[in-house]
Coordinates of C-alpha atoms and ligand atoms in Angstrom, one line a residue:
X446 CA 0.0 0.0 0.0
X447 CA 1.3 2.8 -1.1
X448 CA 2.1 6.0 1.7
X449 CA -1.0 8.2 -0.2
X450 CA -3.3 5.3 -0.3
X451 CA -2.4 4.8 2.9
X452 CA -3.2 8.9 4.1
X453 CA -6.3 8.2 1.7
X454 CA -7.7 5.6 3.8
X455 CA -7.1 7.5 6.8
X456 CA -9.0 10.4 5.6
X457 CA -11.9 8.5 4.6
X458 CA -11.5 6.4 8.1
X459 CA -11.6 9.8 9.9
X460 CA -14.7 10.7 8.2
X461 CA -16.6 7.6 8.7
X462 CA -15.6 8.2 12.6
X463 CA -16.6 11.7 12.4
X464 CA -20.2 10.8 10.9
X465 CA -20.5 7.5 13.1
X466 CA -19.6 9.8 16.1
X467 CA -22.2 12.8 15.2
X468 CA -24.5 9.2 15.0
X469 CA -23.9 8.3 18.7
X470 CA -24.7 11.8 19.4
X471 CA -27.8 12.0 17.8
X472 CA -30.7 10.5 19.8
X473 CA -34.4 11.5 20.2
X474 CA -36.1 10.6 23.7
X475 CA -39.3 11.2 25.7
X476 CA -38.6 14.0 28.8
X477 CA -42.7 13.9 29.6
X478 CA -45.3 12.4 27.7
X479 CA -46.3 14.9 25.0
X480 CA -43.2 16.1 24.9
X481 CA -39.4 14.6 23.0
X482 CA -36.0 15.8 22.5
X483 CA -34.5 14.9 19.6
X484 CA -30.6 16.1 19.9
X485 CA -29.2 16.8 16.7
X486 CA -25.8 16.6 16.0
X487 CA -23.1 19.6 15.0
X488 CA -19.6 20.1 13.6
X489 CA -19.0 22.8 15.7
X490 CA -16.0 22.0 18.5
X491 CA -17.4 22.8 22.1
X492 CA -21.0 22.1 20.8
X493 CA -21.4 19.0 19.7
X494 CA -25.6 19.0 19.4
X495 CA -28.3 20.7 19.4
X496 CA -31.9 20.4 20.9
X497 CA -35.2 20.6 19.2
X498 CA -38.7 19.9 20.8
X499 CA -41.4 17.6 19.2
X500 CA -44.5 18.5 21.1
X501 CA -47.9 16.2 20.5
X502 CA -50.5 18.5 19.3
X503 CA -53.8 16.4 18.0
X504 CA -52.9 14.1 15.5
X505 CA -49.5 15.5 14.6
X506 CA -46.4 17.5 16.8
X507 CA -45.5 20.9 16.7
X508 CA -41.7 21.1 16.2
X509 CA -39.1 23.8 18.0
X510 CA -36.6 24.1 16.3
X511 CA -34.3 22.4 13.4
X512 CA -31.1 21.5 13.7
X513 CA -28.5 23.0 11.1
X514 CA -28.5 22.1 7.5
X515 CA -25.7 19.6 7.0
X516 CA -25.0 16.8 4.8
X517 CA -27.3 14.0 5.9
X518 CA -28.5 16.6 8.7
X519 CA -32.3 15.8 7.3
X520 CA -31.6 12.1 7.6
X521 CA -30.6 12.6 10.6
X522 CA -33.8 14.2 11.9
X523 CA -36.2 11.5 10.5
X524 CA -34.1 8.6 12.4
X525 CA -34.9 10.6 15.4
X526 CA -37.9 11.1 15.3
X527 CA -38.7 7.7 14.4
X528 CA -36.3 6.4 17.7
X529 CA -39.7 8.2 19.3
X530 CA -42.2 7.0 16.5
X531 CA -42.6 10.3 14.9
X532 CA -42.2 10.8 11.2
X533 CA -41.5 14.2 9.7
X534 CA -45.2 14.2 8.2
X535 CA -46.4 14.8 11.4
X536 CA -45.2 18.2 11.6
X537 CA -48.0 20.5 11.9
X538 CA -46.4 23.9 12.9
X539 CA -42.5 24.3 13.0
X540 CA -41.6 27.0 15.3
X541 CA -38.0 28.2 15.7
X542 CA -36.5 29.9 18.9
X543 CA -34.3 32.0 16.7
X544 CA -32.7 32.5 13.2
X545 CA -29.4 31.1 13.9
X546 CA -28.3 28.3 11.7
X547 CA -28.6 25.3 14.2
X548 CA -32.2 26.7 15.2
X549 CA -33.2 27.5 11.7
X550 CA -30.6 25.9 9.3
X551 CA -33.4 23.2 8.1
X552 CA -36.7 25.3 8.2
X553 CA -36.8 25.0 4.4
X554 CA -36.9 21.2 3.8
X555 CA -38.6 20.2 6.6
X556 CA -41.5 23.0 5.3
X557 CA -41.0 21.4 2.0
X558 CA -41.8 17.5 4.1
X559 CA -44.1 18.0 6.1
X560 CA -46.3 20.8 4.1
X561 CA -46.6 23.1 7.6
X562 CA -46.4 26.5 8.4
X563 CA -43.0 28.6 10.1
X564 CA -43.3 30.4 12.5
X565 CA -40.5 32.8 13.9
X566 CA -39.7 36.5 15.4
X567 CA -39.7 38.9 12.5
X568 CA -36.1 40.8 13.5
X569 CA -34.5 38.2 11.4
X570 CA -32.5 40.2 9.7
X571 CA -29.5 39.0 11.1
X572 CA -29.9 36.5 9.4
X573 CA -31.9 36.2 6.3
X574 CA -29.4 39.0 4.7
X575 CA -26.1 37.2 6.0
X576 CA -27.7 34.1 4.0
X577 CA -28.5 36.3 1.4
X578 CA -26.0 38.2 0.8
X579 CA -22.6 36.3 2.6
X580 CA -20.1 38.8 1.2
X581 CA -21.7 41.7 2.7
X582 CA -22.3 40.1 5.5
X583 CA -18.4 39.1 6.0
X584 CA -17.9 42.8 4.7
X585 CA -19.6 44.2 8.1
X586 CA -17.5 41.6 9.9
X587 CA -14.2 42.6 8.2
X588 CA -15.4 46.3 9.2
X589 CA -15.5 45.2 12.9
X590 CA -12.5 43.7 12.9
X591 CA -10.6 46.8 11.0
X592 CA -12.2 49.0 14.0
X593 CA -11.4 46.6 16.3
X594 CA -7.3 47.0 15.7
X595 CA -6.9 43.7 13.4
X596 CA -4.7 44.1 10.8
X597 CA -5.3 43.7 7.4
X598 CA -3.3 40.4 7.2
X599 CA -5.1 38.8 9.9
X600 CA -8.5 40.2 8.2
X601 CA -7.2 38.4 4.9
X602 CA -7.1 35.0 6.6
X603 CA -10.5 35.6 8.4
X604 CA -12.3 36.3 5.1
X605 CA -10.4 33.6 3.1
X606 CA -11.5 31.1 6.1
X607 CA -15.0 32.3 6.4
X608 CA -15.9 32.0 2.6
X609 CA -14.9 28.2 3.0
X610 CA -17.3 27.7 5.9
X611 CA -20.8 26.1 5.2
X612 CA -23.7 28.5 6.1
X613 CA -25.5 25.6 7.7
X614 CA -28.9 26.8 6.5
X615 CA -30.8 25.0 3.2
X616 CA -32.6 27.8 1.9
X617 CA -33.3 31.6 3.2
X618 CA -37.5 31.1 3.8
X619 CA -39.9 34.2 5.3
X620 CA -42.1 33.0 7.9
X621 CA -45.6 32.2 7.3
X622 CA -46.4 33.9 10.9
X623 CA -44.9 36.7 13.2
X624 CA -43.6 34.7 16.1
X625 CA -44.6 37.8 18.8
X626 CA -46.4 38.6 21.7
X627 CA -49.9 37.4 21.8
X628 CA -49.2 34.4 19.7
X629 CA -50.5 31.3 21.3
X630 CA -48.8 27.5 19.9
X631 CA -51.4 25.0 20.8
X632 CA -50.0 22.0 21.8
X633 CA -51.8 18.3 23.8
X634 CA -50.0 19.9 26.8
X635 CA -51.3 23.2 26.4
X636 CA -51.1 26.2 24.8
X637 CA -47.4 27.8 25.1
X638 CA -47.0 31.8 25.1
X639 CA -44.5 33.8 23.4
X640 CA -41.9 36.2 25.3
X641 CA -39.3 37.9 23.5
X642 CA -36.3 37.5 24.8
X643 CA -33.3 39.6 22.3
X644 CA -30.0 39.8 23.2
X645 CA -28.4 36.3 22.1
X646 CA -30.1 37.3 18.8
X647 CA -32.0 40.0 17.8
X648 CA -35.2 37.4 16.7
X649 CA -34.9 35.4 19.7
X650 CA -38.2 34.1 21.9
X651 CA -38.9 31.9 24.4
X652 CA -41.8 29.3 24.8
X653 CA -43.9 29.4 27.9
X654 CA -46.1 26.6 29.3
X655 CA -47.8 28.4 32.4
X656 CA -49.9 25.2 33.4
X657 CA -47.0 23.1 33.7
X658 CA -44.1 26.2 34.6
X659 CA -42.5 24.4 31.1
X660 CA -40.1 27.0 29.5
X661 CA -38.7 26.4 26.0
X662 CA -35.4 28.6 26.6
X663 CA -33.4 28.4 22.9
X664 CA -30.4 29.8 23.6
X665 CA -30.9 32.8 26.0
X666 CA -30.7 30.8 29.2
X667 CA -28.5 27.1 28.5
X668 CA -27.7 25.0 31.6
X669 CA -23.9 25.1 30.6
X670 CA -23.5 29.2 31.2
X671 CA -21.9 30.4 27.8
X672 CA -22.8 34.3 26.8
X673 CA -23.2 35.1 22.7
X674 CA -24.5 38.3 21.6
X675 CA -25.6 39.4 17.9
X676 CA -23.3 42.2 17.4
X677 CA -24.2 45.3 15.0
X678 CA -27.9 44.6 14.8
X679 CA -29.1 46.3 17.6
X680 CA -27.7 49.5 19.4
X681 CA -27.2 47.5 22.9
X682 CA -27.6 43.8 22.9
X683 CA -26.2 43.1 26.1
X684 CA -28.5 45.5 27.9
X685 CA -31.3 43.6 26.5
X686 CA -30.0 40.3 27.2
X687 CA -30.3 41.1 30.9
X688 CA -33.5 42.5 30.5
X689 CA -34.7 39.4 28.8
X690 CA -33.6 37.5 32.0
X691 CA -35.8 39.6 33.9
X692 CA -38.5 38.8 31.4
X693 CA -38.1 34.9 32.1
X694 CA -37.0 34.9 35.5
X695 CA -40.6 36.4 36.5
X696 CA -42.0 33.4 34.6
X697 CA -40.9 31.1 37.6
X698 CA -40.0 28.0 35.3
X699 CA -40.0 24.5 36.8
X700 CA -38.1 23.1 34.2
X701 CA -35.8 24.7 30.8
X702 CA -36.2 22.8 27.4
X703 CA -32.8 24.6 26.6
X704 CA -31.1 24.8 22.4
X705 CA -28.1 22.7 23.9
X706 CA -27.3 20.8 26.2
X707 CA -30.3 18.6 29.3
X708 CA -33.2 19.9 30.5
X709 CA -32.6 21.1 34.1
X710 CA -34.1 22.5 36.9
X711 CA -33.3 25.5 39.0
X712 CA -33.9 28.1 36.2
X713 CA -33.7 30.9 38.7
X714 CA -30.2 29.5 39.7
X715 CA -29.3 29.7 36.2
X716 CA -30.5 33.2 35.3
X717 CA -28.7 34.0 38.3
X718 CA -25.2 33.0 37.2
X719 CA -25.7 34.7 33.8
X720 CA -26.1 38.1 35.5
X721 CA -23.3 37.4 37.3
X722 CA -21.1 36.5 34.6
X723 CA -22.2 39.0 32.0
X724 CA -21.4 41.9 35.4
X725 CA -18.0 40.2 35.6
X726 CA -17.3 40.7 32.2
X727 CA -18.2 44.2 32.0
X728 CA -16.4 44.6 35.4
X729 CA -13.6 43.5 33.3
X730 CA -13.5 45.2 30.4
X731 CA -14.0 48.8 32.0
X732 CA -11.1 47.5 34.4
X733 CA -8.7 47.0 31.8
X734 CA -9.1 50.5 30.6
X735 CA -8.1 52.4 33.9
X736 CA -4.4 52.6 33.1
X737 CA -4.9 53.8 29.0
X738 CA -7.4 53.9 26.3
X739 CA -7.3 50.6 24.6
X740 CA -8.9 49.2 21.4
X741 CA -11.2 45.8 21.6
X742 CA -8.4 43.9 20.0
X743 CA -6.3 44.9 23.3
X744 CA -8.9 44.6 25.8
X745 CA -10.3 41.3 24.8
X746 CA -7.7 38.6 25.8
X747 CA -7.5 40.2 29.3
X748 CA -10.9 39.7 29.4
X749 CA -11.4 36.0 28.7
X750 CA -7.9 34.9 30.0
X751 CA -6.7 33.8 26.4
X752 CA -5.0 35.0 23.3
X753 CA -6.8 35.8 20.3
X754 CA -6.2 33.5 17.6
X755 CA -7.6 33.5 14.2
X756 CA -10.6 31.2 15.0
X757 CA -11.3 32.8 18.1
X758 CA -10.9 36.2 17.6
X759 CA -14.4 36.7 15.6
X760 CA -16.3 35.4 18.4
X761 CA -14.4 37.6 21.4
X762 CA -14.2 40.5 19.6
X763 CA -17.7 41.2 19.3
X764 CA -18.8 40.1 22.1
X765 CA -16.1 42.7 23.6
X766 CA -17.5 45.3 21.7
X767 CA -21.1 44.3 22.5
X768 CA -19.9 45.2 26.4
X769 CA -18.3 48.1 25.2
X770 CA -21.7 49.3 23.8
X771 CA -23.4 48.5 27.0
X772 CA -20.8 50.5 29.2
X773 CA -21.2 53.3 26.3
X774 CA -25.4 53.2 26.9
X775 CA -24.2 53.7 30.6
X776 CA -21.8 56.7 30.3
X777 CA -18.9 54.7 31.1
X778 CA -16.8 54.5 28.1
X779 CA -16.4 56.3 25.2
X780 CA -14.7 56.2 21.8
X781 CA -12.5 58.0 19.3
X782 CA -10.9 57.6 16.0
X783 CA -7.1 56.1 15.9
X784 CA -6.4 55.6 12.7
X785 CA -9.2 53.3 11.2
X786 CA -9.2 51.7 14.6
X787 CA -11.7 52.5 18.0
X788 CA -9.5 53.8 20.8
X789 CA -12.0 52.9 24.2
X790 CA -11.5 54.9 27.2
X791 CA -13.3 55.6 30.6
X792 CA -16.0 58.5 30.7
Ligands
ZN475 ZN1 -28.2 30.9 18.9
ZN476 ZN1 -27.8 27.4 19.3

């Protein structure tokens, strides 16, 4: 066997692992009766799956949520479903938490399937014009990162690296309904209320059962505490990511249905420690300015206690900035032009 045949067969071994793997991780099971988790694999490291919710509702289920659009990802959703003898026919309303790809990736074929309506937020924008549109999209990004102090080499390798990256969605759909406020989802275990809860993403809601104290959280409150904000659609997104946990904390949940990771209990405890970690990071980021005015690419490794690298830094850096906002909105910090770059100092 020849050394390339060889490295062949080890490539194609490593992706047969890799899929077998994002198999095991796949599984759909009942948490209540009425009421299944089917957890859906991902490619992403640090997050290997995702949650969505198959709810009975007459003779059919209302699905949360889709998974994101991979090869095989659809496949992957029907041997769920059927681990909990559910086909995707059944579908009679697919709702999604928010427009991120592994909530909304696979809106458009299981619509196509199942022949049922989508419902979501309508401050989608976030999204449907990144899908739309990826160059301007990475443009704005680029733009960030110029005014966040990276240089244009780095920005070179960030936009050569993000072109190559799937979008994880199928196909950019409009919703057939305005997930808002007033919107009821009727479901065997009763009818679940919508709150909007922004911050993680501009078009992201929760799902309230009152009866049952059942709380469909997406991504704003996980049971593993990990912060993401939307940066650049909305003037302070961390501001109203704690004023969405205000919004579900007076809910008084019994049990979250989160976008990763087990159901768990003691939602208040968990709402709790994301206050206190989003006031530790602004705590640290106005901190590191006391000494000199700083740009986000300078404050932002202090910050999270690592160095930026070029997969990292897209992530920190805007959440950095998205504190810097928030201190902004507060008369804490400002900004002035260096260059092409933000220079961030105390008020
Ligand atoms: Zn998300
Ligand atoms: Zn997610």
């Amino acid at each position: 066997m020849s050394v390339r045949a060889g490295a062949g067969l080890g490539a194609a071994a490593n992706i047969v692992r890799r899929v077998s793997r994002q198999r095991e991780l796949g599984r759909g099971e009942r948490v209540i009766p009425g009421l299944w988790r089917l957890r859906l694999p991902l490619p992403w490291p640090g997050v290997p799956h995702c949650n969505a919710w198959a709810i009975a509702s007459g003779s059919g289920i209302v699905l949360v949520d889709t998974g994101m659009h991979q090869p095989d990802s659809l496949a992957q959703l029907e041997r769920e479903l059927d681990q909990v003898n559910l086909r995707l026919e059944h579908v009679r309303l697919l709702a999604c938490t928010h427009a991120h790809s592994d909530h909304w990736g696979q809106a458009a074929p299981i619509r196509d399937r199942a022949g049922c309506k989508l419902w979501m937020h309508p401050n989608h924008e976030h999204a449907i014009r990144t899908a739309e549109d990826p160059e301007l999209a990475l443009a704005r990004r680029i733009e960030v990162g110029r005014q966040s102090g990276v240089s244009e080499d780095a920005l070179g390798r960030y936009a050569d690296r993000t072109r190559a990256l799937p979008s994880g969605i199928a196909r950019v759909i409009e919703p057939d309904r305005s997930l808002v406020p007033g919107v009821e989802i009727e479901t065997d275990l009763g009818p679940w209320t919508v709150y909007e809860t922004p911050g993680h993403s501009p078009s992201h809601v929760c799902l309230f059962q009152r009866e049952r104290r059942l709380l469909i959280s997406g991504d704003h409150v996980l049971g593993r505490i990990s912060l993401f904000y939307d940066y650049g659609w909305s003037p302070d997104p961390v501001g109203e990511f704690l004023s969405s946990l205000n919004t579900v904390d007076e809910l008084d949940a019994r049990l979250a249905l989160s976008g990763h990771g087990r159901p768990f209990v003691d939602v208040h405890g968990h709402i709790d420690a994301n206050r206190k970690l989003v006031a530790e990071r602004l705590a640290a980021v106005a901190a590191s300015l006391e000494r000199e005015p700083k740009t986000a690419l300078q404050i932002s490794p202090g910050v999270y206690g690592e160095p930026l690298t070029e997969y990292n830094a897209g992530w920190l850096l805007s959440q950095t900035l998205c504190y810097l906002r928030h201190l902004e909105q507060q008369g804490r910090v400002h900004h002035e032009p260096d260059g092409v770059a933000e220079l961030w100092a105390l008020a």
